[in-house]
Coordinates of C-alpha atoms and ligand atoms in Angstrom, one line a residue:
M1 CA 290.0 283.7 80.1
K2 CA 287.6 280.8 80.9
P3 CA 284.4 280.7 78.6
K4 CA 281.2 281.6 80.5
N5 CA 278.6 278.8 81.1
Q6 CA 275.9 278.8 78.4
T7 CA 272.3 278.4 79.5
L8 CA 269.7 276.7 77.4
Q9 CA 266.0 276.1 77.9
T10 CA 263.6 273.4 76.8
Q11 CA 260.6 271.3 78.0
V12 CA 262.2 267.9 77.9
V13 CA 265.9 267.0 77.9
I14 CA 266.6 263.6 76.5
I15 CA 269.9 261.9 77.4
G16 CA 270.9 259.5 74.7
G17 CA 270.4 259.8 70.9
G18 CA 269.9 256.1 70.2
P19 CA 266.6 254.8 68.9
A20 CA 264.6 255.3 72.1
G21 CA 265.8 258.9 72.6
L22 CA 265.4 259.9 69.0
L23 CA 261.9 258.4 68.7
L24 CA 260.8 260.1 72.0
S25 CA 262.1 263.4 70.7
Q26 CA 260.3 262.9 67.3
I27 CA 256.9 262.1 68.9
L28 CA 257.1 265.0 71.4
M29 CA 258.2 267.5 68.8
K30 CA 255.3 266.4 66.6
A31 CA 253.1 267.3 69.5
D32 CA 254.8 270.8 69.8
I33 CA 256.8 269.9 72.9
T34 CA 260.3 271.2 72.8
T35 CA 263.3 268.8 73.4
I36 CA 267.0 268.8 73.4
V37 CA 268.8 265.4 72.8
L38 CA 272.3 264.9 74.3
E39 CA 274.4 262.2 72.7
S40 CA 277.9 261.2 73.9
R41 CA 278.9 259.8 70.5
S42 CA 279.1 261.2 66.9
R43 CA 276.1 260.8 64.5
T44 CA 278.2 258.5 62.3
Y45 CA 279.0 256.2 65.2
V46 CA 275.4 255.9 66.3
Q47 CA 274.2 255.3 62.8
N48 CA 276.7 252.5 62.1
R49 CA 276.0 250.3 65.2
I50 CA 274.7 247.0 64.0
R51 CA 272.2 245.5 66.3
A52 CA 268.5 244.6 66.0
G53 CA 266.8 243.3 63.0
V54 CA 263.2 242.3 64.0
I55 CA 260.5 245.0 64.4
E56 CA 257.2 244.1 66.0
H57 CA 253.9 245.2 64.5
G58 CA 253.4 247.7 67.4
S59 CA 256.8 249.3 66.8
M60 CA 256.0 249.6 63.1
E61 CA 252.8 251.4 63.9
L62 CA 254.5 253.7 66.3
L63 CA 257.2 254.6 63.8
C64 CA 254.5 255.2 61.1
N65 CA 252.5 257.5 63.4
A66 CA 255.7 259.4 64.1
N67 CA 256.3 259.9 60.3
V68 CA 259.3 257.5 60.4
G69 CA 257.8 254.4 58.9
E70 CA 257.9 255.1 55.2
R71 CA 261.1 253.3 54.3
L72 CA 260.5 250.5 56.7
L73 CA 257.2 249.7 54.9
K74 CA 258.9 250.0 51.5
E75 CA 262.3 248.3 52.1
G76 CA 261.7 246.1 55.1
S77 CA 260.2 242.7 54.7
K78 CA 257.1 241.4 56.4
H79 CA 257.5 238.0 58.1
S80 CA 254.6 235.9 59.1
G81 CA 256.6 232.9 60.3
I82 CA 259.8 231.8 61.9
L83 CA 261.4 228.3 61.8
I84 CA 262.5 226.4 64.9
S85 CA 264.9 223.5 64.5
Y86 CA 266.2 220.7 66.7
E87 CA 267.7 217.3 65.9
N88 CA 267.8 218.0 62.2
K89 CA 264.0 218.7 62.2
A90 CA 262.5 222.1 61.5
F91 CA 259.0 223.3 62.1
R92 CA 257.3 226.6 61.3
I93 CA 255.6 228.9 63.9
N94 CA 252.9 230.8 62.1
L95 CA 253.1 234.2 63.6
S96 CA 249.8 235.3 62.1
S97 CA 248.1 232.8 64.5
A98 CA 248.7 235.6 67.1
K99 CA 245.8 237.8 66.2
G100 CA 246.9 238.1 62.5
K101 CA 250.1 239.9 63.5
S102 CA 253.5 239.8 61.7
V103 CA 256.9 241.2 62.3
Y104 CA 259.2 243.2 60.0
V105 CA 262.8 242.5 59.2
Y106 CA 264.5 245.9 59.0
G107 CA 267.8 246.8 60.6
Q108 CA 268.1 249.0 63.6
T109 CA 270.8 250.9 61.6
E110 CA 268.2 251.9 59.0
I111 CA 265.7 252.9 61.7
T112 CA 268.4 255.1 63.3
V113 CA 269.1 256.7 59.9
D114 CA 265.4 257.3 59.3
L115 CA 265.0 258.8 62.8
Y116 CA 267.9 261.2 62.3
Q117 CA 266.5 262.3 59.0
A118 CA 263.0 262.9 60.5
Q119 CA 264.5 264.8 63.4
E120 CA 266.5 267.0 61.0
K121 CA 263.4 267.7 59.0
I122 CA 261.4 268.7 62.1
G123 CA 264.2 271.0 63.3
A124 CA 265.3 269.0 66.3
T125 CA 268.3 270.0 68.5
I126 CA 270.6 267.0 68.9
I127 CA 273.9 267.8 70.5
H128 CA 276.7 265.2 69.9
N129 CA 279.9 264.4 71.7
V130 CA 278.7 265.6 75.0
K131 CA 280.7 264.8 78.1
N132 CA 280.2 264.8 81.9
V133 CA 276.4 264.9 81.8
L134 CA 274.9 265.7 85.3
I135 CA 271.3 265.7 86.3
Q136 CA 270.3 268.0 89.1
D137 CA 267.2 268.8 91.3
I138 CA 265.0 266.0 89.9
N139 CA 262.8 266.2 92.9
T140 CA 261.9 269.9 92.3
K141 CA 259.7 271.4 89.5
K142 CA 262.8 273.0 88.0
P143 CA 265.3 270.2 87.2
H144 CA 268.4 270.9 85.1
V145 CA 271.0 269.1 83.2
K146 CA 274.7 270.1 82.9
F147 CA 277.2 268.9 80.3
E148 CA 280.4 269.9 78.5
I149 CA 281.7 269.9 74.9
L150 CA 285.3 270.6 74.3
G151 CA 285.7 272.3 77.7
Q152 CA 282.7 274.6 77.2
K153 CA 280.1 274.1 80.0
Y154 CA 276.4 274.1 79.3
H155 CA 273.3 274.2 81.6
I156 CA 269.8 273.3 80.5
N157 CA 266.7 274.4 82.4
C158 CA 263.8 272.0 81.7
D159 CA 260.5 270.5 83.1
Y160 CA 261.4 266.8 82.6
I161 CA 264.4 264.6 81.9
A162 CA 264.3 261.3 79.9
G163 CA 267.1 258.9 80.5
C164 CA 267.5 257.0 77.2
D165 CA 271.2 256.5 77.4
G166 CA 271.4 252.7 77.1
S167 CA 272.8 250.0 79.4
K168 CA 276.1 251.9 80.0
G169 CA 274.4 255.3 80.6
I170 CA 274.5 257.5 83.6
S171 CA 270.8 258.4 84.1
K172 CA 269.9 255.5 86.4
D173 CA 272.7 256.5 88.7
F174 CA 270.7 259.6 89.7
I175 CA 268.0 257.4 91.3
P176 CA 269.1 257.1 95.0
K177 CA 270.8 253.7 95.5
E178 CA 268.5 252.8 98.4
K179 CA 265.4 253.3 96.2
L180 CA 266.7 251.4 93.2
N181 CA 266.2 247.7 92.6
F182 CA 268.8 246.4 90.2
H183 CA 267.7 242.9 89.0
H184 CA 270.6 241.2 87.1
T185 CA 271.3 237.7 85.6
L186 CA 274.3 236.8 83.5
Y187 CA 273.9 233.8 81.2
P188 CA 276.8 231.4 80.8
Y189 CA 277.1 232.0 77.1
S190 CA 277.5 234.7 74.5
W191 CA 276.4 235.3 70.9
L192 CA 279.0 235.6 68.1
G193 CA 277.4 237.5 65.3
I194 CA 278.5 237.8 61.7
L195 CA 277.2 240.0 58.8
S196 CA 278.0 238.9 55.3
K197 CA 277.0 239.9 51.8
T198 CA 275.5 236.6 51.0
K199 CA 272.0 235.4 50.1
P200 CA 270.1 234.3 53.3
V201 CA 269.9 230.6 53.7
H202 CA 266.1 230.8 54.0
K203 CA 263.4 233.4 53.5
E204 CA 262.4 233.2 57.1
L205 CA 264.5 233.3 60.3
I206 CA 265.7 230.0 61.7
Y207 CA 266.2 229.5 65.4
A208 CA 268.3 226.3 65.8
S209 CA 268.6 224.4 69.0
H210 CA 271.6 222.0 68.7
Q211 CA 273.6 220.1 71.3
R212 CA 276.8 222.0 70.0
G213 CA 275.0 225.3 70.8
F214 CA 272.3 227.6 69.5
A215 CA 272.4 229.2 66.0
L216 CA 270.3 231.8 64.4
A217 CA 270.0 232.5 60.7
S218 CA 268.7 236.0 60.1
M219 CA 269.0 238.6 57.4
R220 CA 268.8 242.3 56.6
N221 CA 267.8 241.9 52.9
E222 CA 268.0 239.4 50.1
N223 CA 271.8 239.9 49.7
L224 CA 272.8 240.5 53.3
S225 CA 272.7 237.7 55.9
R226 CA 273.1 238.0 59.7
Y227 CA 274.0 234.8 61.6
Y228 CA 274.7 234.2 65.2
I229 CA 276.2 231.2 67.1
Q230 CA 276.2 230.5 70.8
V231 CA 279.8 230.4 72.2
S232 CA 281.0 230.3 75.8
N233 CA 281.7 233.5 77.7
S234 CA 285.5 232.9 77.6
E235 CA 285.7 233.0 73.7
K236 CA 287.5 235.8 71.9
I237 CA 286.6 237.2 68.5
S238 CA 290.2 236.9 67.4
E239 CA 289.9 233.1 67.7
W240 CA 287.0 233.0 65.3
P241 CA 288.1 233.4 61.7
D242 CA 285.2 233.4 59.2
E243 CA 285.8 229.8 58.1
K244 CA 285.5 228.5 61.7
I245 CA 282.2 230.4 62.1
W246 CA 280.7 229.0 58.9
N247 CA 281.9 225.5 59.8
E248 CA 280.2 225.7 63.2
L249 CA 277.0 227.2 61.8
T250 CA 276.6 224.5 59.2
K251 CA 276.9 221.8 61.9
R252 CA 274.1 223.4 63.9
L253 CA 271.5 224.1 61.1
P254 CA 269.4 221.2 59.7
T255 CA 271.1 219.6 56.7
R256 CA 268.5 220.8 54.3
F257 CA 269.7 224.4 55.0
S258 CA 273.4 223.7 55.7
S259 CA 273.7 221.9 52.4
I260 CA 272.7 225.1 50.5
I261 CA 274.1 227.8 52.7
E262 CA 276.1 230.5 50.8
T263 CA 279.3 231.5 52.6
G264 CA 281.5 234.5 52.1
S265 CA 283.7 236.9 54.1
S266 CA 282.2 238.8 57.0
I267 CA 281.8 242.5 56.9
E268 CA 281.2 242.8 60.6
K269 CA 281.7 240.5 63.6
S270 CA 280.4 241.0 67.2
L271 CA 280.4 239.3 70.5
T272 CA 277.6 239.9 73.0
T273 CA 277.3 238.5 76.5
L274 CA 273.7 237.5 77.3
R275 CA 272.1 239.2 80.4
S276 CA 268.8 240.2 81.8
I277 CA 268.7 243.4 83.7
V278 CA 265.7 245.3 85.0
V279 CA 265.9 248.5 86.9
E280 CA 263.0 249.4 89.2
P281 CA 261.5 252.0 89.5
M282 CA 261.7 253.6 86.0
Q283 CA 260.9 257.0 87.4
W284 CA 262.4 259.2 90.1
G285 CA 261.0 262.7 90.6
R286 CA 261.2 264.3 87.1
L287 CA 263.6 261.7 85.7
F288 CA 262.1 258.9 83.5
L289 CA 264.1 256.0 82.2
A290 CA 263.3 254.3 78.8
G291 CA 264.9 251.6 76.7
D292 CA 268.1 249.8 77.5
A293 CA 268.8 252.4 80.3
A294 CA 266.1 250.5 82.3
H295 CA 266.3 247.0 81.0
I296 CA 268.2 244.6 78.8
M297 CA 267.6 241.0 77.9
P298 CA 269.1 238.3 75.7
P299 CA 268.4 238.9 72.0
T300 CA 266.8 235.5 71.5
G301 CA 263.3 236.9 71.5
A302 CA 264.3 240.0 69.4
K303 CA 262.8 242.2 72.0
G304 CA 265.3 245.0 73.2
L305 CA 264.5 247.6 70.6
N306 CA 260.8 246.8 70.6
L307 CA 260.6 247.2 74.4
A308 CA 262.5 250.5 74.1
F309 CA 259.8 251.7 71.7
S310 CA 256.9 250.6 73.9
D311 CA 258.5 252.5 76.8
V312 CA 258.6 255.5 74.5
Y313 CA 255.0 255.0 73.6
Y314 CA 253.9 255.1 77.3
L315 CA 256.3 258.0 78.2
S316 CA 255.4 260.2 75.2
S317 CA 251.7 259.8 75.7
S318 CA 252.0 260.6 79.5
L319 CA 254.1 263.7 78.7
I320 CA 251.7 264.9 75.9
N321 CA 248.9 264.4 78.4
F322 CA 250.7 266.5 81.0
Y323 CA 251.3 269.4 78.5
K324 CA 247.7 269.3 77.4
T325 CA 246.0 269.0 80.7
G326 CA 248.5 270.2 83.3
S327 CA 247.9 267.0 85.3
S328 CA 250.9 264.7 86.1
K329 CA 248.6 261.7 87.0
K330 CA 249.5 259.7 83.9
L331 CA 253.2 260.4 84.3
E332 CA 253.1 259.1 87.9
L333 CA 251.8 255.8 86.5
Y334 CA 254.5 255.5 83.8
S335 CA 256.9 253.3 85.8
E336 CA 254.2 250.8 86.8
Q337 CA 252.7 250.7 83.4
A338 CA 256.0 250.2 81.5
L339 CA 257.3 247.7 84.0
S340 CA 254.4 245.4 83.6
R341 CA 255.2 245.0 79.9
V342 CA 259.0 244.9 80.7
W343 CA 258.6 241.9 83.0
Q344 CA 256.4 240.0 80.6
T345 CA 258.9 240.6 77.8
V346 CA 262.0 239.8 79.9
R347 CA 260.4 236.6 80.9
F348 CA 259.6 235.6 77.3
S349 CA 263.2 236.4 76.3
H350 CA 264.5 234.2 79.2
W351 CA 262.2 231.4 78.2
M352 CA 263.2 231.5 74.5
T353 CA 266.9 231.6 75.6
S354 CA 266.6 228.7 78.0
L355 CA 264.7 226.6 75.5
L356 CA 267.1 227.0 72.6
H357 CA 270.6 227.3 74.0
A358 CA 272.7 224.3 74.8
P359 CA 273.2 224.0 78.6
E360 CA 276.8 224.7 79.7
G361 CA 278.8 221.5 80.5
N362 CA 277.6 218.2 79.5
N363 CA 274.2 218.5 81.2
T364 CA 272.3 215.7 79.4
I365 CA 269.2 216.0 81.7
A366 CA 268.7 219.7 80.9
R367 CA 269.1 218.8 77.2
K368 CA 266.5 216.0 77.4
F369 CA 264.1 218.5 79.0
Q370 CA 264.7 221.0 76.2
L371 CA 264.0 218.3 73.5
L372 CA 260.8 217.3 75.3
E373 CA 259.6 220.8 75.4
L374 CA 260.5 221.4 71.7
E375 CA 258.7 218.2 70.8
E376 CA 255.6 219.5 72.7
I377 CA 255.7 222.8 70.8
F378 CA 256.2 220.9 67.5
T379 CA 253.0 218.9 68.2
S380 CA 250.8 221.4 69.9
L381 CA 249.1 224.3 68.1
T382 CA 248.2 225.9 71.4
A383 CA 251.9 225.9 72.4
Q384 CA 252.8 227.3 68.9
R385 CA 250.3 230.1 69.3
A386 CA 251.7 231.0 72.7
L387 CA 255.1 231.3 71.2
A388 CA 253.8 233.4 68.3
E389 CA 252.0 235.7 70.7
G390 CA 255.2 236.3 72.7
Y391 CA 257.3 236.8 69.6
V392 CA 255.0 239.4 67.9
G393 CA 254.9 241.2 71.3
V394 CA 252.4 242.1 74.0
Q395 CA 249.8 244.6 72.8
Y396 CA 250.1 248.2 74.1
Ligands
RFL401 P1 271.0 252.4 72.8 O1 270.8 252.0 71.4 O2 272.2 251.8 73.6 O3 271.2 254.0 72.8 C1 271.7 254.7 73.9 C2 272.4 256.0 73.4 O4 272.8 256.7 74.6 C3 274.2 257.2 74.4 N1 274.8 257.5 75.7 C4 274.9 258.7 76.2 N2 274.5 259.9 75.7 C5 274.8 261.0 76.5 N3 275.4 260.9 77.7 C6 275.7 259.7 78.2 N4 276.3 259.7 79.5 C7 275.5 258.6 77.5 N5 275.7 257.2 77.7 C8 275.3 256.6 76.6 C9 274.8 256.1 73.6 O5 276.0 256.5 72.9 C10 273.7 255.6 72.7 O6 273.7 256.3 71.4 O7 269.7 252.3 73.7 P2 268.2 252.4 73.3 O8 268.0 253.7 72.5 O9 267.4 252.2 74.5 O10 267.9 251.2 72.2 C11 267.9 249.9 72.6 C12 268.4 249.0 71.5 O11 269.6 249.5 70.9 C13 268.6 247.5 71.9 O12 267.6 247.2 72.9 C14 268.6 246.5 70.8 O13 269.6 246.7 69.9 C15 268.6 245.1 71.3 N6 268.6 244.1 70.2 C16 267.5 243.7 69.5 N7 266.3 244.3 69.8 C17 265.2 244.0 69.1 O14 264.1 244.6 69.4 N8 265.2 243.1 68.0 C18 266.3 242.5 67.7 O15 266.3 241.7 66.7 C19 267.5 242.7 68.5 N9 268.7 242.1 68.2 C20 269.8 243.4 69.9 C21 269.8 242.4 68.9 C22 271.0 243.7 70.6 C23 272.1 243.0 70.2 N10 273.3 243.4 71.0 C24 274.4 243.9 70.3 C25 273.2 243.6 72.4 C26 270.9 241.7 68.5 C27 272.1 242.0 69.3 C28 273.3 241.2 68.9
PHB402 C1 269.1 240.1 63.9 O1 268.8 239.9 62.7 O2 270.0 240.8 64.3 C2 268.3 239.3 65.0 C3 267.2 238.7 64.6 C4 266.4 238.0 65.6 C5 266.9 237.9 66.9 C6 268.0 238.6 67.3 C7 268.8 239.3 66.3 O3 266.2 237.2 67.8

């Protein structure tokens, strides 16, 4: 006999249990709003994805207000500067010149662990390994979500749906095609990332512009380094043994760093194609998109996770306002409000990317322009402050 459909009830269904979905659930539950989070992967898989490392001041505050910031403040490290290098020179951008703000180096992996723990503590419902998620009746006051686990079908009645299911999610597909603007740029290069149990080459991040290609020296803690190098889109991870990566990295960093770099075997390697995507609008009826589900950008500005969190800030405050006052006015402004910050941030990420990556082909004119702009930033405090302001993030 076929099992009967099971019906569940909640105020907000959140599709996607990544950082955006989990933080949204945490903030709403703290305000006594009920949620159900649907995640297509296992908890172990989600907690082990290695991605972001730089947390803006605003994201730190949001996490602390949601009772998820304790370990970040204890184990994360506060950075008040980054280095930019070109032609064997390196100069420091004083991030504190942007209204005294700093950023925190703390892995997305750790944030996800902290969010799961906080959600467990508050009694959240997070359903893993869901399949065939369907959103229905989003233009009515009674939308619902259908999904399956191991052949068992479920149906959730709710007031609102948050699509936090990342760039490959299904939520945005429920906005009618003729109403959706899908802005998309693919960059002609990718990032090859490596994580290794070695001492970071420097105490601050180094963004290196080199004619052989961009390189980034980052870290997770004092014994764990994260490096990235620009490679062309046709490269394959299998063609990059550790030694070849270290060799390339050392050629791109200024000699005062490459001469002291500690190398070792990688414990993780990844290849990421760089793109900018913005989906407009971020709301359709009772469906609201947040995070990578609505936008992605090249990681050069360290913005993706932070932008996902600012969406969560706007969406959670609008939902809380609705449940307090019964008025949906703030919710109706969500897309416009979030998109204003999204476009500023996507533009900053694009600018950082174009400034620091070697142009494809032997485009010596484009390279000359980059060097001129880098020299200008090197010599102008105003330009340095503008970069710092973009890096620490637009206030919300
Ligand atoms: P996520 O993390 O992709 O989570 C979405 C979740 O939804 C699930 N899902 C579904 N669940 C149910 N039903 C479906 N049909 C589903 N389809 C998908 C997925 O399994 C997943 O768990 O999106 P979210 O929450 O919006 O978070 C966004 C961030 O993960 C992302 O923006 C950052 O990692 C970007 N990023 C960085 N951001 C920063 O702010 N600072 C950084 O330093 C930084 N570095 C990076 C980065 C991203 C990188 N890569 C790999 C793209 C460095 C790299 C290399
Ligand atoms: C990282 O440490 O993974 C990282 C840091 C800065 C970026 C991107 C990624 O801009």
